[in-house]
Coordinates of C-alpha atoms in Angstrom, one line a residue:
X1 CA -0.4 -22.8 5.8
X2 CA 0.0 -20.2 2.9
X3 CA 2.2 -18.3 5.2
X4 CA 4.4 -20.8 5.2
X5 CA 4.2 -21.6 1.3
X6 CA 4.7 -17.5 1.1
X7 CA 7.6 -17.8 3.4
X8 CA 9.1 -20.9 1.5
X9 CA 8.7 -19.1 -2.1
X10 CA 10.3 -16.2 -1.2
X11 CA 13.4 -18.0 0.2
X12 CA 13.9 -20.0 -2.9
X13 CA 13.2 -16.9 -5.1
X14 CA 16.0 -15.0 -3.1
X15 CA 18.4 -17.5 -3.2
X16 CA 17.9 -17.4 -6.4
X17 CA 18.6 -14.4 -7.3
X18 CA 22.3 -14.7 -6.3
X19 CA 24.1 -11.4 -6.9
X20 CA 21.7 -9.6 -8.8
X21 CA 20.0 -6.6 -7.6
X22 CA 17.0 -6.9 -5.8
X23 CA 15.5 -3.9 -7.5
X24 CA 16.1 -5.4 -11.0
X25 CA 15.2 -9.1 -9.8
X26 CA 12.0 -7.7 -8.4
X27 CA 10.7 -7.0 -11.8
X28 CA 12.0 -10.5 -13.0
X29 CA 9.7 -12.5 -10.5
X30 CA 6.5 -10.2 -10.4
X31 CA 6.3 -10.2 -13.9
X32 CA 6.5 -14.2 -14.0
X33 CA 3.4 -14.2 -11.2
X34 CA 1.4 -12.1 -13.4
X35 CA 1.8 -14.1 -16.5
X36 CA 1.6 -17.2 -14.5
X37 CA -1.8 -15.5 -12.8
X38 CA -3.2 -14.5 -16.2
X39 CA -2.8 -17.9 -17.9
X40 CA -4.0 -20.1 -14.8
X41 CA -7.3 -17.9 -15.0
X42 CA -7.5 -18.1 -19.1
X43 CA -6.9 -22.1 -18.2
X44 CA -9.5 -22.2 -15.4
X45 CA -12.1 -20.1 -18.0
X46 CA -11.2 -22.8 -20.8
X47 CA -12.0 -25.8 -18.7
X48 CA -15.0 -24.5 -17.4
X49 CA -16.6 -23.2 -21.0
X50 CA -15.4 -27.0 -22.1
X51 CA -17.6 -28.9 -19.4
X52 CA -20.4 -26.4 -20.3
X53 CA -20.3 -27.1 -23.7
X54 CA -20.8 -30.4 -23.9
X55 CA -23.1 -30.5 -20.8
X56 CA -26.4 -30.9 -21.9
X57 CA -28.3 -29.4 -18.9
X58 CA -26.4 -26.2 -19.1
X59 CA -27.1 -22.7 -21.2
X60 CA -24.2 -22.9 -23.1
X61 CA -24.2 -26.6 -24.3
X62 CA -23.3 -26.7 -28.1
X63 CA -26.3 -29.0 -29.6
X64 CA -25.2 -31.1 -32.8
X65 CA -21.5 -30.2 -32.3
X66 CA -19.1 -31.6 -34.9
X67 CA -15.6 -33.0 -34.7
X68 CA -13.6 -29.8 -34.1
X69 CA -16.7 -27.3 -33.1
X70 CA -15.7 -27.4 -29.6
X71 CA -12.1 -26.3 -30.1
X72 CA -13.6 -23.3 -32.5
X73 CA -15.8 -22.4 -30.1
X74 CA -13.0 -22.2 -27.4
X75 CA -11.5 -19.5 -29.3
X76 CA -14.2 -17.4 -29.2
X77 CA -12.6 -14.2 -27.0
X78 CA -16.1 -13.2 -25.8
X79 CA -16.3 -15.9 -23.7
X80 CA -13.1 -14.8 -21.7
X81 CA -14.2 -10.9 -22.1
X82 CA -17.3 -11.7 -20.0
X83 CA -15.8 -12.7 -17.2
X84 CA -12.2 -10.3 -16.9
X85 CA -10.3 -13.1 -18.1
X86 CA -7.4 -11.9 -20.4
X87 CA -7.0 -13.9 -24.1
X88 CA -3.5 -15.8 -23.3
X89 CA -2.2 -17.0 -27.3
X90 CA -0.9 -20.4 -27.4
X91 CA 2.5 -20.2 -27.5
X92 CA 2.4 -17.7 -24.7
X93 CA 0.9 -19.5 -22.1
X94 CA 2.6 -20.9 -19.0
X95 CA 2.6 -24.8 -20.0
X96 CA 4.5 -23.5 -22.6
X97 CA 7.0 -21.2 -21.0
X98 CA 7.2 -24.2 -18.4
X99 CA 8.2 -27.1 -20.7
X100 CA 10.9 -24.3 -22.4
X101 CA 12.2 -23.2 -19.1
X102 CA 15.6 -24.9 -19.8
X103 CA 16.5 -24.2 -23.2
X104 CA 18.9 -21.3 -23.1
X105 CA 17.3 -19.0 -24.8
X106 CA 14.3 -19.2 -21.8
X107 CA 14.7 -15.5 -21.4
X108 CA 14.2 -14.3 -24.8
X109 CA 10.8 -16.9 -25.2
X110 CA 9.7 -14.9 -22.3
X111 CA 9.9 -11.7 -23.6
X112 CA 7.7 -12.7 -26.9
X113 CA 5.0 -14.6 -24.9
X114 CA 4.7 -11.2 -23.1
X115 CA 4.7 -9.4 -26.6
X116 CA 2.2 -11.4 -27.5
X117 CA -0.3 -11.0 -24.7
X118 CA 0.2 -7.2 -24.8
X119 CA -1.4 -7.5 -28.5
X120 CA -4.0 -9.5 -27.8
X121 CA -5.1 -7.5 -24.9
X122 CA -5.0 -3.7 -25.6
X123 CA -5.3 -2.8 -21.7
X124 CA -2.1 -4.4 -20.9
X125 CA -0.3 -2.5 -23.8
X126 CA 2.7 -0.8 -22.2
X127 CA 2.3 -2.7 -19.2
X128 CA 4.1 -5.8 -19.2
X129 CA 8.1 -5.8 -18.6
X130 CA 9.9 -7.1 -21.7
X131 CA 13.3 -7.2 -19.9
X132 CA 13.9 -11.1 -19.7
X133 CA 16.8 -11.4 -21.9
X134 CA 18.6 -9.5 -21.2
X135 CA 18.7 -10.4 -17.2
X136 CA 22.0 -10.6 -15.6
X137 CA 21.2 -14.0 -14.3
X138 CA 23.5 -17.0 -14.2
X139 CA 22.8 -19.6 -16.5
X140 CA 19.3 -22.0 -15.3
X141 CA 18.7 -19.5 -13.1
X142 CA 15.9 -17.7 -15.3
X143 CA 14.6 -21.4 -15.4
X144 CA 14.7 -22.2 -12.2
X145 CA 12.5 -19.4 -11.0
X146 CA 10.2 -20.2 -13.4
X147 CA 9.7 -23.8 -12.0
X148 CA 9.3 -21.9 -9.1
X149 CA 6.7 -20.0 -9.8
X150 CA 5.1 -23.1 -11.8
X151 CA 4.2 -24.5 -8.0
X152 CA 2.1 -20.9 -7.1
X153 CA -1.9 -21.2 -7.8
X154 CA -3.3 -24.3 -6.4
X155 CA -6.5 -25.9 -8.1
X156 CA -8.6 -24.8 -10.7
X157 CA -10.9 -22.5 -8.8
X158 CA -10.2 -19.4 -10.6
X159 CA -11.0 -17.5 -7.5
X160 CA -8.9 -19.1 -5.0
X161 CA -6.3 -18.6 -7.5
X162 CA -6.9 -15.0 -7.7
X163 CA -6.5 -14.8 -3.9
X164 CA -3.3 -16.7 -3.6
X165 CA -1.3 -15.3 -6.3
X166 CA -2.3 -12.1 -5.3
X167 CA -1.6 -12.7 -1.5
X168 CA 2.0 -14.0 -2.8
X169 CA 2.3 -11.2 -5.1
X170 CA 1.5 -8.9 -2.1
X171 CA 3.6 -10.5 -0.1
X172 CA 6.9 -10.4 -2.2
X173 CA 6.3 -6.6 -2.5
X174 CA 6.8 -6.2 0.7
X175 CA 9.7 -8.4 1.1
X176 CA 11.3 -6.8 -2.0
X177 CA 10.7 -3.5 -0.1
X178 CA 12.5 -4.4 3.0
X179 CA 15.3 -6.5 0.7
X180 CA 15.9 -3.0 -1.2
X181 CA 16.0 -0.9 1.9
X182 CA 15.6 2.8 1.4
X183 CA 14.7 2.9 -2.3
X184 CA 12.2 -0.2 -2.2
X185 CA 9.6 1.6 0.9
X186 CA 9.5 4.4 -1.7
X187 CA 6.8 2.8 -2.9
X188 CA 5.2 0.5 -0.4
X189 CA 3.2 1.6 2.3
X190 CA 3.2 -0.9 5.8
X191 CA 0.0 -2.6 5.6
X192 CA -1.2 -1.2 9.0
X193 CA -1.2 2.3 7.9
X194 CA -3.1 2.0 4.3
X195 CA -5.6 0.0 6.9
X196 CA -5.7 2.6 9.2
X197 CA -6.3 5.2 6.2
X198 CA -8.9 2.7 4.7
X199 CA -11.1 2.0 8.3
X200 CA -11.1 6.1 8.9
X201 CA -12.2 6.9 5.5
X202 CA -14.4 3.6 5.1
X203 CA -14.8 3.9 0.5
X204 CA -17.6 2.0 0.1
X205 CA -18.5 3.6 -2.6
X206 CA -17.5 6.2 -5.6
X207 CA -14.1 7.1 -7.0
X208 CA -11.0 6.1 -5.1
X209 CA -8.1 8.5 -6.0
X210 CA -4.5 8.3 -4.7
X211 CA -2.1 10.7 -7.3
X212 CA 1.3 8.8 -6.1
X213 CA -0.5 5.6 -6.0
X214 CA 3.0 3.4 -5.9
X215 CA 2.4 -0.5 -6.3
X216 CA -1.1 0.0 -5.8
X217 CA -1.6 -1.0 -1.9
X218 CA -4.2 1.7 -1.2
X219 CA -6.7 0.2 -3.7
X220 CA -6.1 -3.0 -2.7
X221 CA -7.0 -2.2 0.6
X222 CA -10.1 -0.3 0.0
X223 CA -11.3 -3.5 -1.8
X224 CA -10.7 -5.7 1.1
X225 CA -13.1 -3.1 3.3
X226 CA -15.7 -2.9 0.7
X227 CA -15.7 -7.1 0.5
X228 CA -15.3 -7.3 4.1
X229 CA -18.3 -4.6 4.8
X230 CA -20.5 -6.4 2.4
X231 CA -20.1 -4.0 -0.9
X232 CA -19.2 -4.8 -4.1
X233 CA -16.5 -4.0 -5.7
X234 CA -17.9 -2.5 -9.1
X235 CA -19.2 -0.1 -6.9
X236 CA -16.1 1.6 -6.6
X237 CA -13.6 3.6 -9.5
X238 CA -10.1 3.7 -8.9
X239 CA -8.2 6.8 -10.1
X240 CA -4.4 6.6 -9.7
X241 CA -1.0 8.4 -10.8
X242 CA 2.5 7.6 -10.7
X243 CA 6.0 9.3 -12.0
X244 CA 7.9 6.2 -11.6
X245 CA 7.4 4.1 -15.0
X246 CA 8.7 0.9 -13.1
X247 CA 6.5 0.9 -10.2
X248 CA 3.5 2.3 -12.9
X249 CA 3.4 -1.2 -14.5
X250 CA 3.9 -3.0 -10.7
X251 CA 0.1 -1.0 -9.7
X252 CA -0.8 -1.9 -13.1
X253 CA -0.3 -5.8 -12.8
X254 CA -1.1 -5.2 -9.3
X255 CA -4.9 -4.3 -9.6
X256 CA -5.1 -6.5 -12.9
X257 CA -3.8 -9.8 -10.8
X258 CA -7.3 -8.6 -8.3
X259 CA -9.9 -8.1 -11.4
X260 CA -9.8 -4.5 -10.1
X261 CA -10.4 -2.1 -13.2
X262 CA -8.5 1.1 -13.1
X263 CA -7.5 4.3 -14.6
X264 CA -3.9 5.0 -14.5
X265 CA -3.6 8.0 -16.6
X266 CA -2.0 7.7 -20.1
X267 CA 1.2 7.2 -18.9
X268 CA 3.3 7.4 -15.7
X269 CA 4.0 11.2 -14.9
X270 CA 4.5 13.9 -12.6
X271 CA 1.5 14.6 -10.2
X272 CA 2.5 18.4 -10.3
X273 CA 3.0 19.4 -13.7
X274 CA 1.9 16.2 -15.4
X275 CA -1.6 15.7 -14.1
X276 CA -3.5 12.8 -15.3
X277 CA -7.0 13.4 -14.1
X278 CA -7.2 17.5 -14.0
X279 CA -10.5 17.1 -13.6
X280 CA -11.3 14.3 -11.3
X281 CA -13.5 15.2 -8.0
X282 CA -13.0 12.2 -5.9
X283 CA -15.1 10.7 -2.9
X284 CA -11.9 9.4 -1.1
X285 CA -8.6 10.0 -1.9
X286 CA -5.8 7.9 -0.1
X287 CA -2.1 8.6 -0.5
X288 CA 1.4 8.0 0.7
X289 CA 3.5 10.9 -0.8
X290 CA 7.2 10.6 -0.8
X291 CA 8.3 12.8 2.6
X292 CA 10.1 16.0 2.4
X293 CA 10.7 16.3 -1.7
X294 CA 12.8 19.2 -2.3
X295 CA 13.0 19.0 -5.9
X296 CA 9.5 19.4 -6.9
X297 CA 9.2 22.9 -8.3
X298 CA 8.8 23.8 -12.0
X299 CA 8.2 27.6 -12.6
X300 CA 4.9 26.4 -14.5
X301 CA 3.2 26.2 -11.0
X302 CA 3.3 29.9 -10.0
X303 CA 0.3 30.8 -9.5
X304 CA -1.8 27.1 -9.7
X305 CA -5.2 26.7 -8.9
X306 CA -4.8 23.9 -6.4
X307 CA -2.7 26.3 -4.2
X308 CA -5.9 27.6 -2.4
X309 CA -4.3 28.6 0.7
X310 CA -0.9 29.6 -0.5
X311 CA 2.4 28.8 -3.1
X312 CA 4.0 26.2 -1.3
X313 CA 7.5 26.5 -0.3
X314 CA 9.9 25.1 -3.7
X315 CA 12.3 23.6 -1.3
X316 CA 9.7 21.3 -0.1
X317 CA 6.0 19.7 -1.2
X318 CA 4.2 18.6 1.7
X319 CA 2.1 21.7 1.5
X320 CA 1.9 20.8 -2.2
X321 CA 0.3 17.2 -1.4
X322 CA -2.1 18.6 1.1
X323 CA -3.3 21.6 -1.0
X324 CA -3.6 18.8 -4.8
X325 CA -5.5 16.7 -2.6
X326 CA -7.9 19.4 -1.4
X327 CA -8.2 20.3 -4.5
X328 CA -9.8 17.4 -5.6
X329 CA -11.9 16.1 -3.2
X330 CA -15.3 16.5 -4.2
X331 CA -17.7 18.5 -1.7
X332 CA -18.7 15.7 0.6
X333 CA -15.3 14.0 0.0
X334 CA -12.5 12.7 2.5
X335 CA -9.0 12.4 2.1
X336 CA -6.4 10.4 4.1
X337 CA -2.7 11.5 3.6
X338 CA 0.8 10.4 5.1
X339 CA 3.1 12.6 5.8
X340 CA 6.4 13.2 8.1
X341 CA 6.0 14.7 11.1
X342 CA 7.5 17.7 10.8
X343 CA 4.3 18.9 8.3
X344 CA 2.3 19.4 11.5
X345 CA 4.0 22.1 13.2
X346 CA 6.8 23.2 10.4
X347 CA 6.4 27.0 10.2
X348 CA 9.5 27.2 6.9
X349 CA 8.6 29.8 4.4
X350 CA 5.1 29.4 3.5
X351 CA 4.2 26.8 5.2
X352 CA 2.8 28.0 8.5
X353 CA 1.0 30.3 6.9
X354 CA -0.9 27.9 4.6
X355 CA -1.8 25.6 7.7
X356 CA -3.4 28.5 10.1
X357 CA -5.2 29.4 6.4
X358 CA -6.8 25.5 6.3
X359 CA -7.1 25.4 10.0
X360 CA -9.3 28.7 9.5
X361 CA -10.8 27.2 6.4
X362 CA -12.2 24.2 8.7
X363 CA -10.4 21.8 6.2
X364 CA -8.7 19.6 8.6
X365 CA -11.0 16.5 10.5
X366 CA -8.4 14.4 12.3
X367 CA -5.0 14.3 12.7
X368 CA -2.8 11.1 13.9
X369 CA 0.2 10.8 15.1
X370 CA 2.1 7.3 14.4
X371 CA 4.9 5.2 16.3
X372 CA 7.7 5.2 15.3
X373 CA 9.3 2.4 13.0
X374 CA 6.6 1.6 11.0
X375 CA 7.9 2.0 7.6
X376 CA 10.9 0.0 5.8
X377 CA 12.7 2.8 4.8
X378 CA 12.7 5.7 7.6
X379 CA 13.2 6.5 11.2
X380 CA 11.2 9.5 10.6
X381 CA 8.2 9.6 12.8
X382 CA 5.2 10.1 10.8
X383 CA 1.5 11.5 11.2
X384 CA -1.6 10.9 9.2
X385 CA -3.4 13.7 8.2
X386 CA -7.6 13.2 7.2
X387 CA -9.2 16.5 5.2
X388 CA -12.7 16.9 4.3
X389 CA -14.8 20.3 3.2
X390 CA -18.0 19.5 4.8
X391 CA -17.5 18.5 8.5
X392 CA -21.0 17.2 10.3
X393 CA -23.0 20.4 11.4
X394 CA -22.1 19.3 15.3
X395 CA -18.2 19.0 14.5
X396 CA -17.5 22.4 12.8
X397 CA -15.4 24.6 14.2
X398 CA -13.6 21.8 15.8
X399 CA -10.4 19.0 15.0
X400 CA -10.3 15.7 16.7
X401 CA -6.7 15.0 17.8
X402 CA -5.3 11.1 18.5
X403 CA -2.1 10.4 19.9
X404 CA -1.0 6.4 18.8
X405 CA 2.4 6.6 19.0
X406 CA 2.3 3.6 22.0
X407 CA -0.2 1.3 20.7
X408 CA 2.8 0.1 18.1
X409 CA 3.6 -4.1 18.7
X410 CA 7.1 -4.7 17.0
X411 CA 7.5 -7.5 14.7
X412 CA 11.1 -7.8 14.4
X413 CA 13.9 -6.3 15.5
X414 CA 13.6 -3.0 13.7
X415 CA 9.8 -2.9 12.7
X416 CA 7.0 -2.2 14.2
X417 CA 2.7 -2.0 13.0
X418 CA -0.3 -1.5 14.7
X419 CA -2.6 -4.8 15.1
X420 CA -5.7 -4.9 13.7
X421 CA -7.5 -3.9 17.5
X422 CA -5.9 -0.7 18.0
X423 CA -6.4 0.1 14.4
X424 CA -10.4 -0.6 15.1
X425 CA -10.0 1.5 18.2
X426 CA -9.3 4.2 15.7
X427 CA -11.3 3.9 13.5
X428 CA -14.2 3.7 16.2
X429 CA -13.0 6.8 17.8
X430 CA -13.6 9.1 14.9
X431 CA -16.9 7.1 13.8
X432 CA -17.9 8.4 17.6
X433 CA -16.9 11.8 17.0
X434 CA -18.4 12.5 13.8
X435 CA -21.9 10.9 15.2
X436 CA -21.9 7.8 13.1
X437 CA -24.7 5.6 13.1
X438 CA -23.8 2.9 15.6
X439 CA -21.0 4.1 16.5
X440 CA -22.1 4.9 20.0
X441 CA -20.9 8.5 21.7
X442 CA -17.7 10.4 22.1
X443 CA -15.9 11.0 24.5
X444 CA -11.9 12.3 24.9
X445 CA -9.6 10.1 26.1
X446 CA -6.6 11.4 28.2
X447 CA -3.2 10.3 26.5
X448 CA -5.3 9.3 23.4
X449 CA -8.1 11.3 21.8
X450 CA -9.4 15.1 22.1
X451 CA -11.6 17.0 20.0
X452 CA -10.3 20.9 20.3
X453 CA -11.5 24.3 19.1
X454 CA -10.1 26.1 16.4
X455 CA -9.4 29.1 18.4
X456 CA -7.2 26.8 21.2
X457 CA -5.1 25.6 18.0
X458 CA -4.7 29.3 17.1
X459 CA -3.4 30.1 20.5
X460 CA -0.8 26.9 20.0
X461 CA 0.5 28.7 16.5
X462 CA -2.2 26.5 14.3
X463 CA 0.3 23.4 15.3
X464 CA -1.1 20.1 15.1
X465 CA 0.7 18.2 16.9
X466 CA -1.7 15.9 18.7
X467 CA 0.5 15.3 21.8
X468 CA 0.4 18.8 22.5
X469 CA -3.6 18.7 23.3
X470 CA -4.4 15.0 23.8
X471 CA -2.6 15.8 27.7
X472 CA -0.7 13.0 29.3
X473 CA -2.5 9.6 29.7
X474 CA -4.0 9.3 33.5
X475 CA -1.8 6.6 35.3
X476 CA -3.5 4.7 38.2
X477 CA -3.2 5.3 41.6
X478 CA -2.7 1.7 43.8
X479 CA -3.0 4.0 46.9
X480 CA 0.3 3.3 48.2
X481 CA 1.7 6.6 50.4
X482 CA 4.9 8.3 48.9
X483 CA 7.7 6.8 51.3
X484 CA 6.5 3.7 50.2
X485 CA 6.7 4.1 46.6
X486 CA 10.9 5.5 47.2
X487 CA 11.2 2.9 49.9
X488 CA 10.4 0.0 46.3
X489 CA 12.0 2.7 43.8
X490 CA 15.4 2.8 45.6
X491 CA 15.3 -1.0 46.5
X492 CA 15.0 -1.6 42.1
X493 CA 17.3 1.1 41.6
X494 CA 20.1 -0.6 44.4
X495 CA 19.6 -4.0 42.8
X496 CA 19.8 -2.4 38.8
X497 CA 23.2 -0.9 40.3
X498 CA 24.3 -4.1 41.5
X499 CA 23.9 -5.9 38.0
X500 CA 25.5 -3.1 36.2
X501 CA 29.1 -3.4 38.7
X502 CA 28.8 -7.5 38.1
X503 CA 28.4 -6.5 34.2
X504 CA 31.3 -4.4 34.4
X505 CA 33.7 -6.9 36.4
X506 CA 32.5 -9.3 33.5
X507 CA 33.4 -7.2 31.0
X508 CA 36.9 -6.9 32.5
X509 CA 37.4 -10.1 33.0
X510 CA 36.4 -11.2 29.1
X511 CA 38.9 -8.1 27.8
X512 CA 41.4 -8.8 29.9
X513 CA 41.1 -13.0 29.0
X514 CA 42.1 -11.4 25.0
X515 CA 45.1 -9.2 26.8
X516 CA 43.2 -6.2 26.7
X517 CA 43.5 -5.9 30.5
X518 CA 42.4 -2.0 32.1

């Protein structure tokens, strides 16, 4: 059912949106879920402290309570402090922005309420996007898709709430990603692969670090494990960095529209030169880096700490990624990373040279490689690489190598993911390999799996391509003799040519029906 209320909401949002941009629009409609998330909490809080108040069997019942006590006592921000829920000022919440959504000046009432809330909650400040009226929308739009968004958040259970607005606001990232093409999947990972990061690296516990964190997706995800693998959630920090000050505010509201509490840095900035969290040593680190950058360098990296194992090349920073993330993983940390394909066997200036030097260094655990059209905004095949300084005592020396580029179902046309079971297959694979308890014993799998020696991937020229040692998968024999097997294989081949000379007549015919005759 909510996939169909998703489905429906997002049609009426995009008609909407008429001729505007989606990239601009996208900031338009988040920005009215989180307000409309942040006063239906503040609502649900307020009806709840009311019914306690005047209940007599409860702690908080207000004995002897005058005309007007009640209403004081509302006000009391401590109350809404104690349980996440921001302070939402009068005039600023949604009732109010609902009952004004057709006066023409909609846009600009907007823009205060969200002025408003910023002051009355310090940890929003800089967040929220005051761009409202100035929107290039057609008149009644602007209140149109705030009716809209009136109909998201369905009873007063502030936690069901939570879950579907933030399910809706996941979802219309997504959708806005595929809407915007190229530029919108620069920062949205497919849900498949942050859940193929998350089950590898399992955070159940510690700081969570990604330093191009995008909208956010990886933290969300490493909540739903820890919830769905009985942990809690204050069990985990989340540590995150992002250059883009658009998509800094869209983690921002992101994690706030969860009750997820998280360190952004100061401001948005470049991972590189800009680092937010110099000293962080994380437990897991999960991250999505842009592919390929080229214009990365700044002469202020010469020399860096983080570059262990070599200056990466300035014409590109995969190298750069791998060797930040290293850099702050903490001893018994694990880091998941995306990058393009090319990364594992790319041997351009430098780079060559710094993988044999991390090979050799017995950084790397487990490298996958992906199908193809996964993402929304590249062909290019991709891998995922897992690094981790302490391997177990029985797996040093040694890289386990998966191969998933066919377990891909497509989902439209042009996109494909992996299902949950073949993500679990995974996931089970390396729990195996590492000697996990429960996770029952390794074994390699022809065509899928293989753990190999360092010294075998020295003889390959330190590339890690995993095709190149998982072997080909074994196919099955139905015991059928070899004249056989031609006698069937040139039978389908006759009958494919058949098809192809009636295609062709057809074709003639249809051409030569518009006086196109050949």
């Amino acid at each position: 059912m909510l996939d169909d209320i998703k489905k429906t909401l997002w049609a009426t949002a995009d008609k909407l949106r008429t001729n505007m941009d989606a990239a601009e629009y996208k900031h338009l409609v988040l920005g009215l879920i989180f307000v409309k998330y942040i006063s239906d909490t503040f609502a649900a809080r307020r009806a709840e402290l009311t019914s306690r108040l005047t209940n007599p069997a409860d702690d908080y019942f207000f004995h002897d309570a005058q005309p007007g006590d009640i209403d004081a006592e509302l006000e009391d921000r401590d109350y809404y402090k104690e349980v996440n829920a921001f302070w939402v000022p009068e005039s600023a919440r949604w009732e109010a922005l609902r009952a004004a959504a057709k006066q023409p000046d909609i846009g600009k009432r907007i823009d205060e309420a969200l002025t408003l809330i910023e002051q009355e909650n310090p940890k929003l400040k800089g967040i929220l996007d005051k761009r409202y009226a100035r929107a290039q929308l057609p008149d009644g739009k602007l209140g149109e898709l705030v009716d809209l968004v009136s109909t998201i958040g369905f009873g007063d259970n502030p936690s069901t709430a939570r879950d579907i607005l933030g399910q809706v606001y996941e979802y219309f990232l997504g959708m806005f990603a595929s809407a915007e093409g190229k530029r919108g999947g620069q920062f949205y990972t497919p849900a498949s692969i942050v859940k193929t990061l998350v089950a590898i690296l399992a955070p159940h516990t510690g700081k969570v670090y990604d330093p191009c964190c995008g909208s956010g997706g990886m933290f969300v995800q490493s909540e739903r494990f820890i919830e769905a693998h009985g942990g809690k959630l204050g069990n985990v920090s989340i540590y995150g960095q992002e250059a883009n000050p658009t998509t800094w505010r869209l983690a921002a509201m992101n994690l706030a529209i969860r009750g997820i509490d998280f360190n952004l840095g100061r401001e948005p900035g470049d991972t590189f030169t800009r680092n937010q969290h110099p000293d962080l040593r994380a437990d897991f680190i999960l991250a999505n880096p842009p592919f390929n950058i080229s214009d990365w360098w700044h002469g202020s990296l010469t020399g860096d700490p983080r570059w262990v194992h070599g200056d990466p090349p300035q014409g590109n920073a995969n190298y750069a990624w791998l060797q930040h993330m290293l850099h702050h993983l903490k001893p018994t940390g694990r880091a998941g990373i995306v990058l393009a394909n090319g990364s594992m066997s790319s041997s351009q200036n430098s780079e060559g040279q710094i993988r044999a030097s991390m090979v050799e260094a017995d950084v790397i655990e487990v490298m996958v490689a992906l199908p193809g059209q996964l993402f929304f905004n590249t062909q290019i095949p991709a891998c995922l690489w897992f690094l981790c300084r302490q391997k177990p005592a029985e797996r040093k020396g040694q890289v386990l190598f998966i191969d998933a580029r066919k377990q891909a179902s497509m989902i439209s046309r042009v996109q494909s993911e992996l299902t949950d079971a073949v993500i679990d297959r995974i996931a089970e694979v390396v729990a195996a390999w590492r000697g996990e308890a429960d996770a029952g014993d390794y074994a390699d799998i022809a065509g899928f799996c293989r753990s190999v020696p360092l010294a075998e991937i020295a003889q390959h020229g330190h590339v890690l391509t995993p095709g190149r040692y998982v072997g080909a998968e074994e196919v099955e024999d139905n015991d059928e003799d070899f004249a056989t097997k031609m006698q069937q294989l040139t039978e389908k081949l006759g009958e494919q040519m058949t098809k192809g000379a009636e295609l062709d007549q057809l074709i003639r015919q249809k051409l030569g029906g518009l006086g196109y005759e050949f």
